[in-house]
Amino acid sequence: MSHNSYGHLYRVTTWGESHGPAIGCVIDGCPPGIRLDAADIQAALDFRKPGTSKFVTQRREPDTVEILSGVFEDDRTKGQVTTGTPISLLIRNVDQRSKDYADIRDKYRPGHADFTYDAKYGLRDYRGGGRSSARETAARVAAGAVAEKVLAHVAGAVIIRACLVQVGKVTIDRARFDWAETARNPFFCPDPVAAEAFEAAIEKARKAGSSLGAVIEVVAAGVPAGFGAPVYGKLDADLAAAFMSINAVKGVEIGAGMRAAELSGEENADEIRIRKKRPHFLSNNAGGILGGISTGQEIVARFAVKPTSSILTPRRTITAGGEETEITTRGRHDPCVGIRAVPVGAAMMAAVLADHALRHRAQIGDKKAMKSAR
Amino acid sequence: MSHNSYGHLYRVTTWGESHGPAIGCVIDGCPPGIRLDAADIQAALDFRKPGTSKFVTQRREPDTVEILSGVFEDDRTKGQVTTGTPISLLIRNVDQRSKDYADIRDKYRPGHADFTYDAKYGLRDYRGGGRSSARETAARVAAGAVAEKVLAHVAGAVIIRACLVQVGKVTIDRARFDWAETARNPFFCPDPVAAEAFEAAIEKARKAGSSLGAVIEVVAAGVPAGFGAPVYGKLDADLAAAFMSINAVKGVEIGAGMRAAELSGEENADEIRIRKKRPHFLSNNAGGILGGISTGQEIVARFAVKPTSSILTPRRTITAGGEETEITTRGRHDPCVGIRAVPVGAAMMAAVLADHALRHRAQIGDKKAMKSAR
Amino acid sequence: MSHNSYGHLYRVTTWGESHGPAIGCVIDGCPPGIRLDAADIQAALDFRKPGTSKFVTQRREPDTVEILSGVFEDDRTKGQVTTGTPISLLIRNVDQRSKDYADIRDKYRPGHADFTYDAKYGLRDYRGGGRSSARETAARVAAGAVAEKVLAHVAGAVIIRACLVQVGKVTIDRARFDWAETARNPFFCPDPVAAEAFEAAIEKARKAGSSLGAVIEVVAAGVPAGFGAPVYGKLDADLAAAFMSINAVKGVEIGAGMRAAELSGEENADEIRIRKKRPHFLSNNAGGILGGISTGQEIVARFAVKPTSSILTPRRTITAGGEETEITTRGRHDPCVGIRAVPVGAAMMAAVLADHALRHRAQIGDKKAMKSAR
Amino acid sequence: MSHNSYGHLYRVTTWGESHGPAIGCVIDGCPPGIRLDAADIQAALDFRKPGTSKFVTQRREPDTVEILSGVFEDDRTKGQVTTGTPISLLIRNVDQRSKDYADIRDKYRPGHADFTYDAKYGLRDYRGGGRSSARETAARVAAGAVAEKVLAHVAGAVIIRACLVQVGKVTIDRARFDWAETARNPFFCPDPVAAEAFEAAIEKARKAGSSLGAVIEVVAAGVPAGFGAPVYGKLDADLAAAFMSINAVKGVEIGAGMRAAELSGEENADEIRIRKKRPHFLSNNAGGILGGISTGQEIVARFAVKPTSSILTPRRTITAGGEETEITTRGRHDPCVGIRAVPVGAAMMAAVLADHALRHRAQIGDKKAMKSAR
């Protein structure tokens, strides 16, 4: 057991506080011989990096990653490759501005973990939220970049994509869903019309000193049938934990999700035909997972992120000493923290799938694993 | 790692197939000196037992539990008590009727795990769904009954209740919510008006050879502040995995859940006041968990169960040999499997909380743990 | 974490007390499609069974094993095979004679776990030692029998053998070492001359109301190079824990063992040549493990079992109430418990290797795994 | 599961290669509120540091440790304290001299992990042994320093000491055993006469281009009765794994160890009396552990370290390409690597005890845990 680790065979341990000297992670269990450069991980971090639009926090972190172990290169390897030993990644914190947070030392910010950390530990690193800061997600994204390479190595071409399908009460129109659109707006929105509505809503919230929640959808295509295991090692159970562990997440769905409750038995159970000599499902209410095991269809998951708790509107709260007071959270905050959760969601999907790819290979073996792909 | 275990310190391993000789579980990590009789567990099993109304499967299992280890009684103990060693629970299968399932040996039932088990393992025990059967949940309920006693022993009076808040498109009216009602109808419904609507909807579905989904709500009151741990040992992450691991679950919510996406920052962040000298939250959108750690409020979780996949309406599918065909699932099936999931949800909540109570005590200690309670 | 489980991917959880209704284990992670009958496990249990000679305890347990889950047979499988789901094994206790132990309820037997169980748990099942009884090793032997099949399935022909190389101060003569001899005497002794000396020594101890310790050697031949992992997943570290967890074990050695301290650098480091186009080590001080990873040589381990603590000679001790007293342990006891530890040692070797075979396959893959075999 | 982690509740993950940019570890599960400065850890590292006498490797590493997370200080904490979140420790490698190792790239050094790493991973970081280098033990010592503080915090005054009791064929005289002597010679030898004999033997081996093995003894005094758990969570099983995981260790003993095989039942089972109103054992053949649980006596463990495999004497070996050749290992090597293993052994004892202190507190609780102390 480890409070700050996830995965069983592709195992990631993250560490670090928002305003400590650095954050990072250790990845254990990576197969050997996989090409891995800091640049691969850096690209993923740059994609996630805050400060790239006015819709996300203005904290300016270069997020430069250093690989401290687990890779090797000489004239016989084709570039730098993993060795099978732990990969330690280090990201120094730079733009910390600790003074911004001095006034929240004694007050519990509603919606934040301030009160619960104090209740549990009797003290807390209040600078920028300490360990509870979304800054920790940089380590997730770094580990996800490595996981994608592991997945390609073990399970072949798996494509993981994520997007924003809802901001506040604005949802996308599925008829306009286009993955290519996610690169054309600062919201990772697959619907260009919704993207404009997202912008308007977020701008309005930002100006009002408020904030908005969001729903992120993560889709993995090309996952072989057979990943996952009954009964507590279910692929969807591990995905649910992975997404719920992301800051501010309050709900997780697979396939039809909460709406599955409204379907009839006939609507829900995805029928199967043969197409091109292979099983073909006529719908995907299951989200690519039946009985905790992948079907070979797209794995489809969604999670809801609550609105940023740090808002300019004054809120009633108490002090650590038990006095009633009010608080206004200044500092650099995202009006919609859900935007930044998009690459984090993709990273968690990659990590869970890499773990299950290795678990599947352990129990079933290589050839069978790959043969079961569909 | 273990595919069929959950929990870290209160650790449960379940085993058994729908039509094997028995099912059961082993519980490791239980504190010593807790009163435990088979009757305590039997009461929970009887509560869950199928065959008690026409709305659930007509399979008639006595579900008689036998405690095979981990308890002891002599003239100095006050009754039978736990010894701190593994508790092995055995429930013999009795009413198996294997012949009911002979015709589904070669066809994959849509919505079931038939296809995925074959894809993963290359074979499957198809009798009654084998390991993927909801019969496994009897072991969960048994382990949950023990967990409740552990929780009382370690954390004091925690009350865990569960109910059905939605069946198909019918939802309860929160204004009529009354826990006492859950004992007065066969649906664990807290709203007597909705209970009647549930009945009508289920009867209609049953007669139509169809089935309905449902949403279960599980609430734990009296949980001390401080249970849970950043970042991957979050209480809500463990709850999400626990609920998602239940058969047919497709979505999990904590507090405001998926709807958190629609709230504004002001609405979402629960304000805090002092009442009777203790922190008092003015709302509970957080569902009693902030930053993965309990606030001392009620822990509120919901999960959606898809409609029973076994329906009388013919559905298109394929054979194991790759031929297109149709299937009609006869046998004894629940028109709304979500009803039986209610006590299962309560059991998983109990097990997760018992585990976190022990984890909290390990890191923080006894006295502090109990002092942080509110 | 689980106090009563071992292994990571081939994971065994045992349960049961000496005088409870039954003992057993759950095996999780077994690959599917492996032929497994109760008879396979029964053969291993019969081999270990106490009561087969006057040198071991006269408790008469039939040790009939029942497979409760995880296997399946129909007309398409070749006999009964594993399904990949948990295998639950049940062995009912029959010959318990609880009255034999009534007088030791209040006294701590020196060398036994009576005092420590009370110190830890505040109570104990004192009947026959409860959970600390060597009866638990029947579950180990059963799990070892399954592990051997897993190992054959994943890693090919691995032969695991164990023998008694020392009883009290009598050691075997390595020049006479012959595995075939182990079947010809009741001591699993590979040296016929030493076997006679073992018999004389044990008889003498038995008549004197005393007991003797022993050293068991376990050898695995045919293990591929590459099993194990740096740094805490070392194959020898897992073997050390596995052997040390057996009742009464006080020392564990790999290869040269404690005597490695006396070797010079030149003597110790096994030189390598090429023989039949493959690496060939000229000696095996390493016991087949370098840097925690198997070399492809024989894995050679030894462990020391202390003399049976239950002896007829009166010993000074205290009561649970803190009074000084004396105790003479009557009942059915082995004069040399080490004899029965021989098959237990072999079983633990099998379980650890099965686990590492799966772990290796997870990280490295099937084909490479098998290619590295030597 | 994690190949490079140990401990369950006090969980340490180490990473890093001999000639990579750095080594380090992440410690998860530490209780909050414990005073912890880099200087505390630095002191332990300095104690272990190579290059302090001519008897150990001349590699000159400053081993400066940096705490990157998990601690906090403000004007209300009494100095810097742990927060309960992961503690990340970083030690930069400085004196790497990679060129020393260029000629061993293609040859497998007998007794080293070169061959097995290649067999497993298909490649290896051969610079200084990469991950298999004893340099990794610096991370163990750092984690051990933190563990000692955790142990003091949870279990009170536990004193852990280690010494060298054998070098080659020279053993100490128990009659002269004096812990104070260990600080007076460069061998951590508790017998001043043996210390001189150690020096002579090591000098002789060094001049001969050879090396010597050693036996380390680790003793923990003040451990409460009750730490450990049946059956696979035994305290001695975890110690055995911890010591066996240290580089070059081939044997582990608890109490009488391998010699327990030679004792009679009367000699072995430690009798108990009452002294000063508390249980008092008349001997300690058990090494302070019965049935896997601490008795309250001194925990006594020993482990054997094989002679340094890197020697100046030419040895027969093969190349990675499968050609027969010879190798002479130049570079900076210890004639007796066992000397440096002394603080490492103490560190592993501290880590295992800290873990078990937390595990005990989880299952039994705080007050009871401390009451059982003797």
mmCIF file of C-alpha atoms in Angstrom, chain A residues 7-167:
data_model
loop_
_atom_site.group_PDB
_atom_site.id
_atom_site.type_symbol
_atom_site.label_atom_id
_atom_site.label_comp_id
_atom_site.label_asym_id
_atom_site.label_seq_id
_atom_site.Cartn_x
_atom_site.Cartn_y
_atom_site.Cartn_z
ATOM 1 C CA GLY A 7 -0.759 0.996 -10.588
ATOM 2 C CA HIS A 8 0.417 -2.493 -9.798
ATOM 3 C CA LEU A 9 2.949 -3.396 -12.458
ATOM 4 C CA TYR A 10 3.293 -0.008 -14.106
ATOM 5 C CA ARG A 11 3.629 1.688 -10.754
ATOM 6 C CA VAL A 12 3.884 5.423 -10.312
ATOM 7 C CA THR A 13 4.748 7.193 -7.055
ATOM 8 C CA THR A 14 4.423 10.968 -7.095
ATOM 9 C CA TRP A 15 5.738 13.474 -4.547
ATOM 10 C CA GLY A 16 6.024 17.186 -4.082
ATOM 11 C CA GLU A 17 4.215 20.276 -2.926
ATOM 12 C CA SER A 18 3.086 23.341 -4.821
ATOM 13 C CA HIS A 19 5.689 25.578 -3.234
ATOM 14 C CA GLY A 20 8.413 23.124 -2.300
ATOM 15 C CA PRO A 21 11.652 23.010 -4.252
ATOM 16 C CA ALA A 22 10.387 20.472 -6.788
ATOM 17 C CA ILE A 23 7.817 17.879 -7.712
ATOM 18 C CA GLY A 24 8.331 14.556 -9.419
ATOM 19 C CA CYS A 25 7.630 10.884 -9.637
ATOM 20 C CA VAL A 26 9.225 7.457 -9.733
ATOM 21 C CA ILE A 27 7.972 4.946 -12.293
ATOM 22 C CA ASP A 28 8.686 1.311 -11.512
ATOM 23 C CA GLY A 29 8.026 -1.728 -13.659
ATOM 24 C CA CYS A 30 8.714 -0.202 -17.077
ATOM 25 C CA PRO A 31 9.817 -2.817 -19.621
ATOM 26 C CA PRO A 32 13.391 -2.406 -20.881
ATOM 27 C CA GLY A 33 14.479 -1.298 -24.329
ATOM 28 C CA ILE A 34 11.887 1.422 -24.924
ATOM 29 C CA ARG A 35 13.154 4.655 -26.492
ATOM 30 C CA LEU A 36 12.694 7.437 -23.963
ATOM 31 C CA ASP A 37 14.033 10.960 -24.006
ATOM 32 C CA ALA A 38 13.280 13.862 -21.730
ATOM 33 C CA ALA A 39 11.931 15.568 -24.837
ATOM 34 C CA ASP A 40 9.138 12.972 -25.100
ATOM 35 C CA ILE A 41 7.965 13.798 -21.622
ATOM 36 C CA GLN A 42 8.595 17.506 -22.057
ATOM 37 C CA ALA A 43 6.208 17.614 -25.011
ATOM 38 C CA ALA A 44 3.417 16.234 -22.862
ATOM 39 C CA LEU A 45 4.205 18.678 -20.067
ATOM 40 C CA ASP A 46 4.267 21.626 -22.441
ATOM 41 C CA PHE A 47 0.869 20.590 -23.735
ATOM 42 C CA ARG A 48 -0.525 20.638 -20.201
ATOM 43 C CA LYS A 49 1.426 23.663 -19.007
ATOM 44 C CA PRO A 50 -0.538 26.402 -17.283
ATOM 45 C CA GLY A 51 -0.087 29.974 -18.380
ATOM 46 C CA THR A 52 -0.785 29.344 -22.045
ATOM 47 C CA SER A 53 -4.054 31.212 -22.251
ATOM 48 C CA LYS A 54 -6.023 33.671 -20.204
ATOM 49 C CA PHE A 55 -8.400 30.864 -19.297
ATOM 50 C CA VAL A 56 -5.932 29.083 -17.063
ATOM 51 C CA THR A 57 -3.792 30.059 -14.090
ATOM 52 C CA GLN A 58 -1.131 32.649 -14.843
ATOM 53 C CA ARG A 59 1.501 30.841 -12.806
ATOM 54 C CA ARG A 60 4.466 30.556 -15.160
ATOM 55 C CA GLU A 61 6.278 27.309 -14.632
ATOM 56 C CA PRO A 62 8.761 26.159 -17.260
ATOM 57 C CA ASP A 63 8.087 22.594 -16.049
ATOM 58 C CA THR A 64 11.434 21.376 -17.281
ATOM 59 C CA VAL A 65 11.680 17.670 -16.657
ATOM 60 C CA GLU A 66 14.908 15.850 -15.872
ATOM 61 C CA ILE A 67 15.222 12.056 -16.128
ATOM 62 C CA LEU A 68 17.405 11.027 -13.198
ATOM 63 C CA SER A 69 17.481 7.254 -13.627
ATOM 64 C CA GLY A 70 16.258 4.218 -15.484
ATOM 65 C CA VAL A 71 17.551 5.116 -18.951
ATOM 66 C CA PHE A 72 20.792 4.389 -20.753
ATOM 67 C CA GLU A 73 22.463 5.113 -24.026
ATOM 68 C CA ASP A 74 25.611 3.897 -25.679
ATOM 69 C CA ASP A 75 26.697 3.317 -29.220
ATOM 70 C CA ARG A 76 24.788 0.028 -29.393
ATOM 71 C CA THR A 77 21.390 1.238 -28.234
ATOM 72 C CA LYS A 78 19.320 3.135 -30.713
ATOM 73 C CA GLY A 79 19.218 6.359 -28.748
ATOM 74 C CA GLN A 80 18.404 6.528 -25.069
ATOM 75 C CA VAL A 81 16.322 3.574 -23.870
ATOM 76 C CA THR A 82 14.714 2.356 -20.677
ATOM 77 C CA THR A 83 16.683 -0.231 -18.718
ATOM 78 C CA GLY A 84 13.844 -1.800 -16.713
ATOM 79 C CA THR A 85 14.921 -0.057 -13.497
ATOM 80 C CA PRO A 86 13.003 2.804 -11.836
ATOM 81 C CA ILE A 87 12.618 5.990 -13.823
ATOM 82 C CA SER A 88 12.904 9.044 -11.591
ATOM 83 C CA LEU A 89 11.559 12.309 -12.984
ATOM 84 C CA LEU A 90 12.280 15.695 -11.463
ATOM 85 C CA ILE A 91 10.559 19.013 -12.162
ATOM 86 C CA ARG A 92 11.864 22.002 -10.258
ATOM 87 C CA ASN A 93 9.350 24.565 -9.028
ATOM 88 C CA VAL A 94 10.308 28.034 -10.131
ATOM 89 C CA ASP A 95 7.469 30.561 -10.046
ATOM 90 C CA GLN A 96 6.229 30.072 -6.516
ATOM 91 C CA ARG A 97 5.373 33.561 -5.182
ATOM 92 C CA SER A 98 4.808 32.273 -1.694
ATOM 93 C CA LYS A 99 3.714 35.654 -0.424
ATOM 94 C CA ASP A 100 0.486 35.448 -2.385
ATOM 95 C CA TYR A 101 -0.721 32.809 0.037
ATOM 96 C CA ALA A 102 0.383 34.231 3.376
ATOM 97 C CA ASP A 103 -3.084 35.547 4.243
ATOM 98 C CA ILE A 104 -4.792 32.170 3.851
ATOM 99 C CA ARG A 105 -2.551 30.549 6.415
ATOM 100 C CA ASP A 106 -5.175 30.787 9.132
ATOM 101 C CA LYS A 107 -8.398 30.511 7.170
ATOM 102 C CA TYR A 108 -9.904 27.416 5.624
ATOM 103 C CA ARG A 109 -10.810 28.056 1.993
ATOM 104 C CA PRO A 110 -14.250 26.526 1.304
ATOM 105 C CA GLY A 111 -14.047 23.745 -1.255
ATOM 106 C CA HIS A 112 -10.339 23.265 -0.647
ATOM 107 C CA ALA A 113 -8.553 20.619 1.387
ATOM 108 C CA ASP A 114 -7.325 23.121 3.992
ATOM 109 C CA PHE A 115 -9.723 22.016 6.698
ATOM 110 C CA THR A 116 -9.344 18.293 6.043
ATOM 111 C CA TYR A 117 -5.533 18.374 5.978
ATOM 112 C CA ASP A 118 -5.537 20.140 9.325
ATOM 113 C CA ALA A 119 -8.110 17.677 10.686
ATOM 114 C CA LYS A 120 -6.025 14.733 9.592
ATOM 115 C CA TYR A 121 -2.431 15.810 10.054
ATOM 116 C CA GLY A 122 -2.692 18.565 12.648
ATOM 117 C CA LEU A 123 -0.695 20.837 10.344
ATOM 118 C CA ARG A 124 -0.437 21.653 6.669
ATOM 119 C CA ASP A 125 1.819 23.254 4.111
ATOM 120 C CA TYR A 126 -0.637 25.983 3.174
ATOM 121 C CA ARG A 127 1.544 27.552 0.494
ATOM 122 C CA GLY A 128 -0.423 27.165 -2.713
ATOM 123 C CA GLY A 129 -2.332 24.246 -1.246
ATOM 124 C CA GLY A 130 0.800 22.207 -0.632
ATOM 125 C CA ARG A 131 0.322 18.599 -1.610
ATOM 126 C CA SER A 132 -3.348 19.161 -2.532
ATOM 127 C CA SER A 133 -2.416 21.614 -5.296
ATOM 128 C CA ALA A 134 -3.193 20.763 -8.920
ATOM 129 C CA ARG A 135 0.511 21.249 -9.451
ATOM 130 C CA GLU A 136 0.842 17.548 -8.609
ATOM 131 C CA THR A 137 -0.830 16.743 -11.904
ATOM 132 C CA ALA A 138 2.344 17.661 -13.774
ATOM 133 C CA ALA A 139 3.823 14.447 -12.383
ATOM 134 C CA ARG A 140 0.777 12.552 -13.635
ATOM 135 C CA VAL A 141 1.205 13.958 -17.109
ATOM 136 C CA ALA A 142 4.896 13.033 -17.118
ATOM 137 C CA ALA A 143 4.094 9.482 -16.012
ATOM 138 C CA GLY A 144 1.349 9.308 -18.613
ATOM 139 C CA ALA A 145 3.794 10.180 -21.387
ATOM 140 C CA VAL A 146 5.961 7.223 -20.380
ATOM 141 C CA ALA A 147 2.868 5.034 -20.063
ATOM 142 C CA GLU A 148 1.890 5.760 -23.638
ATOM 143 C CA LYS A 149 5.256 4.433 -24.773
ATOM 144 C CA VAL A 150 4.883 1.332 -22.638
ATOM 145 C CA LEU A 151 1.446 0.734 -24.048
ATOM 146 C CA ALA A 152 2.702 1.050 -27.621
ATOM 147 C CA HIS A 153 5.524 -1.361 -26.771
ATOM 148 C CA VAL A 154 3.295 -4.003 -25.202
ATOM 149 C CA ALA A 155 -0.095 -3.607 -26.843
ATOM 150 C CA GLY A 156 0.596 -1.857 -30.129
ATOM 151 C CA ALA A 157 -1.166 1.164 -31.528
ATOM 152 C CA VAL A 158 -3.453 2.489 -28.815
ATOM 153 C CA ILE A 159 -4.614 6.062 -29.341
ATOM 154 C CA ILE A 160 -5.685 8.014 -26.277
ATOM 155 C CA ARG A 161 -7.482 11.310 -26.694
ATOM 156 C CA ALA A 162 -9.318 13.603 -24.327
ATOM 157 C CA CYS A 163 -11.568 16.595 -24.712
ATOM 158 C CA LEU A 164 -13.854 18.963 -22.862
ATOM 159 C CA VAL A 165 -17.508 18.104 -23.498
ATOM 160 C CA GLN A 166 -19.154 20.402 -20.986
ATOM 161 C CA VAL A 167 -18.370 23.700 -19.269
#
